[in-house]
Amino acid sequence: MAEAPRLTESASAVFAVLAAAGSATRPRLASLAGLSKPTVSSAVAELEGAGLAACSGTASSGTGRSAAVYALGPAAGAVLAVDLGPHRTLVRGCALDGTLLADITGTRDLAADAVREALAALPPGTPLRSIVVAVGDVTAPDLAGTGMRPATAKGGPVFDAVSVVLPPGVPVHLENNVNCAALAELHEGAAQGRRSFGYLRIGVGIGLGIVIDGRVLRGANGAAGELARLPYPWDEGRRPRQEALEEYVGAHSLLRRARQAWPPSDGPRPGSVERLFALAAEGRRAARAAVEGHAADVGRLAAAVTAVLDPGLLVLGGSTGADPQLLPGVRAELDRLSWPTEVVSSQVGDSGTVVGAARLAVARGVQNVTEGAQAKD
């Protein structure tokens, strides 16, 4: 990684607002950064000299005068976001203003190849400022940002293979995939305009992304939202088993229960959860009964979440959770057991995790450029 030049405090502030704005004139930068026009002019000159900003054109004002428009320069760099999903790997490269530079999809087994392809797609000579890798497990706070793999990570061997091809010297941050998807919903999905909400992912596993005042809540152990650890079953004479709730609510058990209860009159039994939901949408009674039962289970889980967080909004995501067929049943069960809470389906889809990881990578990349700012100009 190319060493970022040490910036004055004002240049650091202007760089941060320019990255957020994408492009702006000097008067606009002064307004956004809360700095005087002479200070911004000096800061822009400093950024131009370091290759961190460049004039990208001109804009006309109402008086007929034109003003130079600035954008990030070639030395600003790029970031990489990697989603190590259970079946496929998604990789995105982005400039520090969020512009998409590379978008690669690969298989889980060939995750390292997908990362190589994304790195090769970046403009030649572009310094890499940050890498965020989304994993399906707890990311302990003391390991976040170190590039080390948590001892409990389920995707360990895949991350090990990917880490070999990552450029040396670039800060690597591991983040839970559900937290990344929650960030995507906050900025680009169903939770836009909301400061606090819960992102409830239901699929093969279960998980909760918690956003409070615009920030992801991670917890003392980095395990906030690990719903699989809720005690289940919890009844007289029955002892809870670790992660038994995830096993019960997860897609594999849903399909198994549906197949066991499937009557011959409804035709061939579904061979996948996707087929089960498709049959439910067609009106098959057995499929609808299974989906409605699943919705009630998710509604009870949602009630547990609202009892603790009272988030005001729950976004349902995941391979089964995002299906709109669940909404009526989830809402009904939640209304029966808890207080009023808005429930909506995810809007970011399967790309949510890598979208959120890219958001986090950009924020960390900008921070890595600006954190060495001098105290005085």
XYZ file of C-alpha atoms in Angstrom, residues 12 26 47 69 108 157 174 176 180-182 193 195 208 237 266 299 303 305-306 317 319 324 360:
24
model
C -7.856 16.293 5.792
C -14.450 25.278 -3.667
C -4.556 17.965 -2.081
C -15.181 21.502 -9.946
C -16.756 -20.164 -2.792
C -9.965 -22.102 5.127
C -13.161 -8.656 9.220
C -19.882 -10.117 10.299
C -22.638 -5.605 6.527
C -26.111 -6.277 5.121
C -27.615 -4.046 7.805
C -33.888 7.673 6.550
C -31.413 5.977 12.467
C -29.614 -9.908 13.574
C -38.754 -30.729 31.190
C -50.202 -31.914 -3.923
C -42.757 -13.584 13.922
C -41.135 -10.567 19.014
C -36.033 -8.957 19.196
C -38.587 -6.213 19.832
C -33.635 -10.450 4.753
C -32.795 -16.489 1.443
C -42.707 -11.008 0.770
C -17.450 0.122 5.457
